[in-house]
């Protein structure tokens, strides 16, 4: 009890580090951040291009507030005795600085391709030469980035200083960090999707509302760096062992992202011939929610001295909770990707789309299995089926992206629709869910004796047949028509082919693992594989309208056969014994008084 009270007192004294306790390097970082803010404010005022055209709206106050927000937040936090959080703000803001600098440098390559109504709106095809204000902007990003480097880690603090000791001795909780990690992966991914979507809708030829694919080279690379920084910064914040650093980093990422997305949002509302689009809202809203969650999840509750068994049980349950939430989000994103616009043609109605139709059954499947993971009773048995079902997300989304990108390349008047980006988000969230599920599975296997594995022959026969049928299902076309060339694995390898390869690999792995797994886990793996090939079999009935005189391809028949074989193998696995329970020879029974428990003992000495 005395130990817990002492820990609580130490926790209550945490983070009370003000200006006097801040190391000189952190003070220098704060000064550089302030200098960067001044340069970012001065650049647009001086003018980023020579003989700059007028701005689309009065953006001076907005740009000044966005530039000054990070250093002002750091000053306020240091004044309040939160120097560690202030350092995190500077670090999080700096993560986006390289990408933002490249986006601004697009003016050097071709100013007419820049859609920045908060800086200028071209009115003619005359070339726009860069001016001194552009280099002030770039200098501001450089100063911001250097400030973040100086503030990161110990910030130059001496090992025995109060700042370093507080950074090293701060409380942490693995289960809290795991819960925050799941939310950060999901919400940061959604924010990244918002950043790559069009910033606004435009009927002004001098202000094209380009998404990531249509953007010019430097802007495209810069946006990719910004997206990577958003996801990486949020994940780093969620996984940080120090709650103060976690809160500061995610707040800094939010403020820097606002500097990118908020001017676009205002431009869509205030500039003539522009209208708002979904992208900036998706970029800002999830990060704002994540910031609130990080402040709550990584809050002020001191760690408790729980027993090992209880801690492990809570940790596994928390990871299942995160996995289930990610599964639901992936399913919702897939359904929105199915019903949302795939292609947008200037001045015309939305063209008919086909490849995305299978996202509806995929989204429902993944969301339902994800919701099942939220229940304590069914989470562990259902998890293998959920992981395998994620292969269907990759399969259908790859075909959707292939179709959309091919259509967008036909003409400059055809653009990617919002539904495509939601479909892409479904894949990213599904990947995060797969990682989270793997963590939960690893925690579960720590309690199971896996030293002896034998092949379950009664399952191996139907599972082997199902694997062979699956190779045909993914290797041969699902639809045949005179003028239709389907993507394939052996020929016509395209973006959609990657989905076929990944789905086939997932199904084969599930079938192979089922032959050595415990009955309920083997059943779940095989049912998940049946669901993936079943979704693949829906390609003909759901998408055959794309071409005239469509016929059933051999791949469809192989997919149906594989589905039936996987279901048969699942039935055998559910009825049969586990591999290690198949005795080679009957052993004599031990005397009554010497009998030991029949349940195997895990690696940690607990019963499995």
Tab-separated table of C-alpha atoms in Angstrom, residues 160-523:
chain	number	residue	atom	x	y	z
A	160	UNK	CA	20.770	14.047	-13.829
A	161	UNK	CA	18.555	17.063	-14.555
A	162	UNK	CA	14.923	17.251	-13.447
A	163	UNK	CA	13.805	17.239	-17.085
A	164	UNK	CA	15.681	14.034	-17.958
A	165	UNK	CA	14.690	12.273	-14.730
A	166	UNK	CA	11.045	13.112	-15.287
A	167	UNK	CA	11.250	11.890	-18.879
A	168	UNK	CA	12.775	8.559	-17.805
A	169	UNK	CA	10.697	7.903	-14.684
A	170	UNK	CA	7.258	8.722	-16.014
A	171	UNK	CA	4.420	6.241	-15.490
A	172	UNK	CA	3.278	4.018	-18.298
A	173	UNK	CA	0.651	1.338	-18.919
A	174	UNK	CA	0.920	-1.218	-21.694
A	175	UNK	CA	-2.818	-1.803	-21.966
A	176	UNK	CA	-3.521	1.931	-22.179
A	177	UNK	CA	-0.905	2.362	-24.894
A	178	UNK	CA	-2.344	-0.572	-26.838
A	179	UNK	CA	-5.823	0.926	-26.713
A	180	UNK	CA	-4.539	4.315	-27.857
A	181	UNK	CA	-2.530	2.657	-30.635
A	182	UNK	CA	-5.637	1.171	-32.212
A	183	UNK	CA	-7.486	4.477	-32.232
A	184	UNK	CA	-4.466	6.332	-33.606
A	185	UNK	CA	-4.028	3.911	-36.510
A	186	UNK	CA	-7.686	4.139	-37.483
A	187	UNK	CA	-8.195	7.895	-37.121
A	188	UNK	CA	-4.822	8.923	-38.553
A	189	UNK	CA	-5.466	6.747	-41.599
A	190	UNK	CA	-8.802	8.451	-42.184
A	191	UNK	CA	-7.089	11.832	-41.854
A	192	UNK	CA	-4.460	10.793	-44.409
A	193	UNK	CA	-7.207	9.806	-46.834
A	194	UNK	CA	-8.732	13.248	-46.387
A	195	UNK	CA	-5.425	14.885	-47.200
A	196	UNK	CA	-5.064	13.067	-50.512
A	197	UNK	CA	-8.628	13.833	-51.611
A	198	UNK	CA	-9.433	17.007	-53.604
A	199	UNK	CA	-9.241	20.102	-51.369
A	200	UNK	CA	-12.341	21.637	-52.968
A	201	UNK	CA	-14.520	21.446	-56.038
A	202	UNK	CA	-13.661	23.977	-58.684
A	203	UNK	CA	-15.128	25.367	-61.889
A	204	UNK	CA	-12.225	27.807	-62.180
A	205	UNK	CA	-9.654	26.610	-64.718
A	206	UNK	CA	-6.899	28.494	-62.851
A	207	UNK	CA	-7.689	26.749	-59.540
A	208	UNK	CA	-7.893	23.013	-60.286
A	209	UNK	CA	-9.101	20.942	-57.342
A	210	UNK	CA	-6.604	18.138	-57.833
A	211	UNK	CA	-6.372	15.088	-55.624
A	212	UNK	CA	-3.076	13.337	-54.969
A	213	UNK	CA	-3.031	11.440	-58.287
A	214	UNK	CA	-3.685	14.517	-60.416
A	215	UNK	CA	-1.362	16.840	-58.473
A	216	UNK	CA	1.945	18.002	-60.007
A	217	UNK	CA	5.105	16.164	-59.023
A	218	UNK	CA	6.481	18.209	-56.099
A	219	UNK	CA	3.038	18.724	-54.588
A	220	UNK	CA	2.326	15.010	-54.925
A	221	UNK	CA	5.557	13.994	-53.177
A	222	UNK	CA	4.977	16.629	-50.510
A	223	UNK	CA	1.455	15.360	-49.828
A	224	UNK	CA	2.740	11.806	-49.511
A	225	UNK	CA	5.309	12.970	-46.955
A	226	UNK	CA	2.614	14.876	-45.067
A	227	UNK	CA	0.378	11.780	-44.966
A	228	UNK	CA	3.239	9.598	-43.779
A	229	UNK	CA	4.085	12.154	-41.102
A	230	UNK	CA	0.484	12.294	-39.877
A	231	UNK	CA	0.202	8.527	-39.533
A	232	UNK	CA	3.711	8.099	-38.128
A	233	UNK	CA	3.331	10.957	-35.663
A	234	UNK	CA	0.005	9.701	-34.332
A	235	UNK	CA	1.277	6.145	-33.948
A	236	UNK	CA	4.404	7.419	-32.197
A	237	UNK	CA	2.265	9.497	-29.860
A	238	UNK	CA	0.011	6.566	-28.986
A	239	UNK	CA	2.965	4.270	-28.349
A	240	UNK	CA	5.053	6.725	-26.354
A	241	UNK	CA	5.822	5.568	-22.822
A	242	UNK	CA	5.369	9.123	-21.509
A	243	UNK	CA	1.770	10.466	-21.532
A	244	UNK	CA	2.964	14.078	-21.592
A	245	UNK	CA	4.991	13.488	-24.754
A	246	UNK	CA	2.090	11.609	-26.354
A	247	UNK	CA	-0.322	14.484	-25.777
A	248	UNK	CA	2.131	17.052	-27.089
A	249	UNK	CA	3.023	15.177	-30.279
A	250	UNK	CA	-0.570	14.530	-31.322
A	251	UNK	CA	-1.477	18.147	-30.605
A	252	UNK	CA	1.457	19.319	-32.738
A	253	UNK	CA	0.380	17.021	-35.600
A	254	UNK	CA	-3.146	18.432	-35.385
A	255	UNK	CA	-1.924	22.050	-35.494
A	256	UNK	CA	0.381	21.364	-38.458
A	257	UNK	CA	-2.372	19.525	-40.330
A	258	UNK	CA	-4.690	22.458	-39.715
A	259	UNK	CA	-2.100	24.639	-41.444
A	260	UNK	CA	-2.545	22.467	-44.549
A	261	UNK	CA	-6.264	21.703	-44.556
A	262	UNK	CA	-7.979	24.674	-42.920
A	263	UNK	CA	-7.109	27.207	-45.691
A	264	UNK	CA	-8.481	24.710	-48.231
A	265	UNK	CA	-11.694	24.350	-46.251
A	266	UNK	CA	-12.161	28.124	-45.992
A	267	UNK	CA	-11.343	28.566	-49.691
A	268	UNK	CA	-14.076	26.128	-50.638
A	269	UNK	CA	-16.547	28.187	-48.628
A	270	UNK	CA	-15.385	31.716	-49.478
A	271	UNK	CA	-13.904	31.778	-53.004
A	272	UNK	CA	-16.063	32.269	-56.072
A	273	UNK	CA	-16.480	29.236	-58.336
A	274	UNK	CA	-15.196	26.974	-55.565
A	275	UNK	CA	-17.285	24.722	-53.341
A	276	UNK	CA	-16.252	22.670	-50.297
A	277	UNK	CA	-15.311	19.025	-50.651
A	278	UNK	CA	-15.038	16.250	-48.080
A	279	UNK	CA	-11.233	16.093	-47.968
A	280	UNK	CA	-10.373	18.880	-45.489
A	281	UNK	CA	-13.114	17.782	-43.113
A	282	UNK	CA	-11.800	14.211	-43.130
A	283	UNK	CA	-8.284	15.505	-42.541
A	284	UNK	CA	-9.179	17.595	-39.488
A	285	UNK	CA	-12.090	15.906	-37.706
A	286	UNK	CA	-10.383	12.517	-36.999
A	287	UNK	CA	-7.236	14.225	-35.705
A	288	UNK	CA	-9.279	16.477	-33.426
A	289	UNK	CA	-11.068	13.401	-32.076
A	290	UNK	CA	-7.769	11.554	-31.685
A	291	UNK	CA	-6.288	14.468	-29.738
A	292	UNK	CA	-9.201	14.312	-27.318
A	293	UNK	CA	-8.866	10.537	-27.009
A	294	UNK	CA	-5.122	10.723	-26.384
A	295	UNK	CA	-5.692	13.265	-23.636
A	296	UNK	CA	-8.271	10.891	-22.119
A	297	UNK	CA	-6.644	7.502	-22.747
A	298	UNK	CA	-3.170	8.721	-21.826
A	299	UNK	CA	-4.554	10.729	-18.943
A	300	UNK	CA	-3.708	11.123	-15.306
A	301	UNK	CA	-4.578	7.718	-13.835
A	302	UNK	CA	-1.528	6.210	-12.112
A	303	UNK	CA	-0.656	2.626	-12.939
A	304	UNK	CA	-1.933	-0.101	-10.647
A	305	UNK	CA	-0.072	-3.081	-9.244
A	306	UNK	CA	-2.180	-5.860	-10.766
A	307	UNK	CA	-1.366	-9.540	-10.793
A	308	UNK	CA	0.208	-11.008	-13.922
A	309	UNK	CA	-2.860	-13.112	-14.807
A	310	UNK	CA	-5.224	-10.165	-14.546
A	311	UNK	CA	-2.932	-7.895	-16.539
A	312	UNK	CA	-2.615	-10.436	-19.352
A	313	UNK	CA	-6.373	-10.972	-19.484
A	314	UNK	CA	-7.057	-7.239	-19.577
A	315	UNK	CA	-4.410	-6.691	-22.236
A	316	UNK	CA	-5.825	-9.382	-24.523
A	317	UNK	CA	-9.337	-8.006	-24.071
A	318	UNK	CA	-8.201	-4.487	-24.872
A	319	UNK	CA	-6.450	-5.621	-28.037
A	320	UNK	CA	-9.586	-7.467	-29.124
A	321	UNK	CA	-11.541	-4.261	-28.497
A	322	UNK	CA	-9.151	-2.261	-30.682
A	323	UNK	CA	-9.230	-4.939	-33.382
A	324	UNK	CA	-13.019	-4.992	-33.391
A	325	UNK	CA	-13.251	-1.216	-33.688
A	326	UNK	CA	-10.794	-1.264	-36.583
A	327	UNK	CA	-12.804	-4.020	-38.249
A	328	UNK	CA	-16.018	-2.017	-37.982
A	329	UNK	CA	-14.276	1.068	-39.384
A	330	UNK	CA	-12.834	-0.956	-42.277
A	331	UNK	CA	-16.274	-2.356	-43.051
A	332	UNK	CA	-17.926	1.068	-42.954
A	333	UNK	CA	-15.201	2.526	-45.190
A	334	UNK	CA	-15.700	-0.341	-47.657
A	335	UNK	CA	-19.466	0.206	-47.826
A	336	UNK	CA	-18.987	3.957	-48.342
A	337	UNK	CA	-16.445	3.127	-51.048
A	338	UNK	CA	-19.091	0.991	-52.734
A	339	UNK	CA	-21.857	3.598	-52.734
A	340	UNK	CA	-19.647	6.680	-53.168
A	341	UNK	CA	-18.676	8.141	-56.551
A	342	UNK	CA	-15.827	6.335	-58.270
A	343	UNK	CA	-15.215	8.745	-61.140
A	344	UNK	CA	-16.228	12.377	-61.592
A	345	UNK	CA	-16.491	13.755	-65.126
A	346	UNK	CA	-16.539	17.537	-65.518
A	347	UNK	CA	-19.956	18.666	-66.681
A	348	UNK	CA	-21.412	15.133	-66.931
A	349	UNK	CA	-23.189	12.680	-64.700
A	350	UNK	CA	-21.248	10.083	-62.763
A	351	UNK	CA	-20.402	7.106	-65.006
A	352	UNK	CA	-21.550	3.620	-64.031
A	353	UNK	CA	-19.044	1.593	-61.981
A	354	UNK	CA	-18.859	-2.158	-61.435
A	355	UNK	CA	-15.690	-3.321	-59.674
A	356	UNK	CA	-16.673	-1.571	-56.440
A	357	UNK	CA	-19.998	-3.400	-56.083
A	358	UNK	CA	-18.419	-6.317	-54.233
A	359	UNK	CA	-17.359	-3.896	-51.508
A	360	UNK	CA	-20.885	-4.102	-50.064
A	361	UNK	CA	-20.703	-7.804	-49.074
A	362	UNK	CA	-17.070	-7.334	-48.071
A	363	UNK	CA	-17.908	-4.384	-45.832
A	364	UNK	CA	-20.799	-6.211	-44.196
A	365	UNK	CA	-18.663	-9.318	-43.620
A	366	UNK	CA	-15.738	-7.463	-42.030
A	367	UNK	CA	-17.956	-5.161	-39.948
A	368	UNK	CA	-20.002	-8.059	-38.546
A	369	UNK	CA	-16.903	-10.057	-37.633
A	370	UNK	CA	-15.338	-6.919	-36.141
A	371	UNK	CA	-18.441	-6.344	-34.010
A	372	UNK	CA	-18.200	-9.941	-32.788
A	373	UNK	CA	-14.679	-9.227	-31.521
A	374	UNK	CA	-16.164	-6.685	-29.113
A	375	UNK	CA	-17.749	-9.516	-27.097
A	376	UNK	CA	-15.582	-11.348	-24.556
A	377	UNK	CA	-17.169	-14.722	-25.293
A	378	UNK	CA	-16.665	-14.852	-29.061
A	379	UNK	CA	-13.604	-12.654	-29.587
A	380	UNK	CA	-10.924	-15.374	-29.442
A	381	UNK	CA	-12.787	-18.050	-31.485
A	382	UNK	CA	-13.821	-15.580	-34.204
A	383	UNK	CA	-10.500	-13.739	-34.520
A	384	UNK	CA	-8.879	-16.186	-37.018
A	385	UNK	CA	-11.874	-15.930	-39.350
A	386	UNK	CA	-11.736	-12.140	-39.078
A	387	UNK	CA	-8.044	-12.016	-40.005
A	388	UNK	CA	-8.560	-14.245	-43.041
A	389	UNK	CA	-11.618	-12.242	-44.160
A	390	UNK	CA	-9.435	-9.146	-44.442
A	391	UNK	CA	-7.979	-10.735	-47.571
A	392	UNK	CA	-11.329	-10.073	-49.257
A	393	UNK	CA	-10.889	-6.355	-48.568
A	394	UNK	CA	-7.560	-6.293	-50.411
A	395	UNK	CA	-8.976	-8.412	-53.225
A	396	UNK	CA	-11.942	-6.167	-54.028
A	397	UNK	CA	-10.292	-2.822	-53.274
A	398	UNK	CA	-7.385	-3.612	-55.619
A	399	UNK	CA	-9.879	-4.253	-58.430
A	400	UNK	CA	-11.739	-1.047	-57.521
A	401	UNK	CA	-8.577	1.063	-57.587
A	402	UNK	CA	-7.463	-0.548	-60.853
A	403	UNK	CA	-10.755	0.312	-62.513
A	404	UNK	CA	-10.839	3.863	-61.119
A	405	UNK	CA	-7.241	4.751	-62.014
A	406	UNK	CA	-7.678	3.312	-65.498
A	407	UNK	CA	-10.807	5.404	-66.024
A	408	UNK	CA	-9.159	8.548	-64.658
A	409	UNK	CA	-6.332	8.212	-67.149
A	410	UNK	CA	-8.642	8.403	-70.148
A	411	UNK	CA	-9.060	12.177	-70.076
A	412	UNK	CA	-8.115	15.219	-68.016
A	413	UNK	CA	-11.820	15.842	-67.412
A	414	UNK	CA	-12.188	12.529	-65.537
A	415	UNK	CA	-11.192	12.574	-61.862
A	416	UNK	CA	-11.103	10.116	-58.985
A	417	UNK	CA	-14.241	10.214	-56.828
A	418	UNK	CA	-14.510	10.145	-53.038
A	419	UNK	CA	-15.615	6.503	-53.023
A	420	UNK	CA	-12.203	5.390	-54.261
A	421	UNK	CA	-10.430	7.041	-51.348
A	422	UNK	CA	-12.768	5.402	-48.860
A	423	UNK	CA	-12.006	2.074	-50.502
A	424	UNK	CA	-8.277	2.777	-50.141
A	425	UNK	CA	-8.851	3.729	-46.501
A	426	UNK	CA	-10.560	0.371	-45.964
A	427	UNK	CA	-7.341	-1.410	-46.980
A	428	UNK	CA	-5.183	0.686	-44.657
A	429	UNK	CA	-7.533	0.190	-41.726
A	430	UNK	CA	-7.735	-3.529	-42.510
A	431	UNK	CA	-3.936	-3.705	-42.385
A	432	UNK	CA	-3.976	-2.053	-38.962
A	433	UNK	CA	-6.669	-4.510	-37.834
A	434	UNK	CA	-4.540	-7.429	-39.007
A	435	UNK	CA	-1.574	-6.182	-36.964
A	436	UNK	CA	-3.772	-5.701	-33.908
A	437	UNK	CA	-5.260	-9.185	-34.302
A	438	UNK	CA	-1.765	-10.650	-34.589
A	439	UNK	CA	-0.849	-9.028	-31.270
A	440	UNK	CA	-3.926	-10.565	-29.637
A	441	UNK	CA	-3.089	-13.967	-31.094
A	442	UNK	CA	0.466	-13.732	-29.815
A	443	UNK	CA	-0.777	-12.981	-26.306
A	444	UNK	CA	-3.126	-15.977	-26.459
A	445	UNK	CA	-0.450	-18.396	-27.713
A	446	UNK	CA	1.749	-17.520	-24.735
A	447	UNK	CA	-0.615	-19.655	-22.627
A	448	UNK	CA	-0.735	-22.679	-24.958
A	449	UNK	CA	1.775	-25.499	-25.234
A	450	UNK	CA	2.810	-25.496	-28.895
A	451	UNK	CA	5.890	-27.684	-28.606
A	452	UNK	CA	4.164	-30.615	-30.319
A	453	UNK	CA	2.265	-30.147	-33.570
A	454	UNK	CA	0.818	-32.939	-35.695
A	455	UNK	CA	-1.081	-32.797	-38.951
A	456	UNK	CA	-4.818	-33.403	-38.646
A	457	UNK	CA	-5.185	-35.796	-41.598
A	458	UNK	CA	-8.977	-35.736	-41.637
A	459	UNK	CA	-8.828	-31.943	-42.179
A	460	UNK	CA	-5.821	-32.026	-44.505
A	461	UNK	CA	-7.653	-33.881	-47.285
A	462	UNK	CA	-10.567	-31.436	-47.853
A	463	UNK	CA	-8.374	-28.451	-47.020
A	464	UNK	CA	-5.792	-29.559	-49.592
A	465	UNK	CA	-8.491	-29.909	-52.230
A	466	UNK	CA	-9.811	-26.462	-51.331
A	467	UNK	CA	-6.330	-24.980	-51.712
A	468	UNK	CA	-5.978	-26.496	-55.191
A	469	UNK	CA	-9.391	-25.179	-56.198
A	470	UNK	CA	-8.402	-21.740	-54.841
A	471	UNK	CA	-5.368	-21.584	-57.095
A	472	UNK	CA	-7.698	-22.068	-60.041
A	473	UNK	CA	-10.218	-19.579	-58.646
A	474	UNK	CA	-7.685	-16.760	-58.416
A	475	UNK	CA	-5.612	-17.805	-61.410
A	476	UNK	CA	-8.357	-18.076	-64.027
A	477	UNK	CA	-10.793	-15.355	-65.171
A	478	UNK	CA	-14.199	-15.090	-63.502
A	479	UNK	CA	-15.864	-13.562	-66.578
A	480	UNK	CA	-15.380	-14.312	-70.253
A	481	UNK	CA	-16.479	-12.030	-73.089
A	482	UNK	CA	-15.267	-11.297	-76.644
A	483	UNK	CA	-13.911	-7.816	-75.884
A	484	UNK	CA	-13.112	-8.206	-72.190
A	485	UNK	CA	-9.586	-8.826	-70.867
A	486	UNK	CA	-9.592	-9.609	-67.159
A	487	UNK	CA	-6.571	-8.952	-64.927
A	488	UNK	CA	-4.786	-12.137	-63.985
A	489	UNK	CA	-1.845	-13.598	-62.124
A	490	UNK	CA	-0.180	-15.491	-64.967
A	491	UNK	CA	-0.905	-12.834	-67.624
A	492	UNK	CA	-2.348	-9.308	-67.851
A	493	UNK	CA	-0.765	-8.461	-64.492
A	494	UNK	CA	-2.159	-5.142	-63.242
A	495	UNK	CA	-3.012	-3.453	-59.960
A	496	UNK	CA	-6.000	-5.770	-59.522
A	497	UNK	CA	-3.630	-8.723	-59.878
A	498	UNK	CA	-1.965	-7.816	-56.586
A	499	UNK	CA	-5.314	-8.284	-54.889
A	500	UNK	CA	-5.624	-11.729	-56.481
A	501	UNK	CA	-2.124	-12.704	-55.342
A	502	UNK	CA	-2.624	-11.492	-51.765
A	503	UNK	CA	-6.068	-13.086	-51.415
A	504	UNK	CA	-4.760	-16.382	-52.801
A	505	UNK	CA	-1.812	-16.322	-50.388
A	506	UNK	CA	-4.143	-15.629	-47.441
A	507	UNK	CA	-6.481	-18.467	-48.396
A	508	UNK	CA	-3.633	-20.956	-48.913
A	509	UNK	CA	-2.055	-19.982	-45.578
A	510	UNK	CA	-5.391	-20.374	-43.780
A	511	UNK	CA	-5.933	-23.833	-45.254
A	512	UNK	CA	-2.428	-24.968	-44.355
A	513	UNK	CA	-2.564	-23.631	-40.781
A	514	UNK	CA	-5.938	-25.258	-40.211
A	515	UNK	CA	-4.373	-28.699	-40.537
A	516	UNK	CA	-2.273	-28.157	-37.392
A	517	UNK	CA	-4.563	-25.855	-35.397
A	518	UNK	CA	-6.929	-26.577	-32.523
A	519	UNK	CA	-10.468	-27.517	-33.635
A	520	UNK	CA	-12.207	-24.209	-33.044
A	521	UNK	CA	-9.303	-22.181	-34.455
A	522	UNK	CA	-9.090	-24.459	-37.497
A	523	UNK	CA	-12.820	-24.085	-38.066
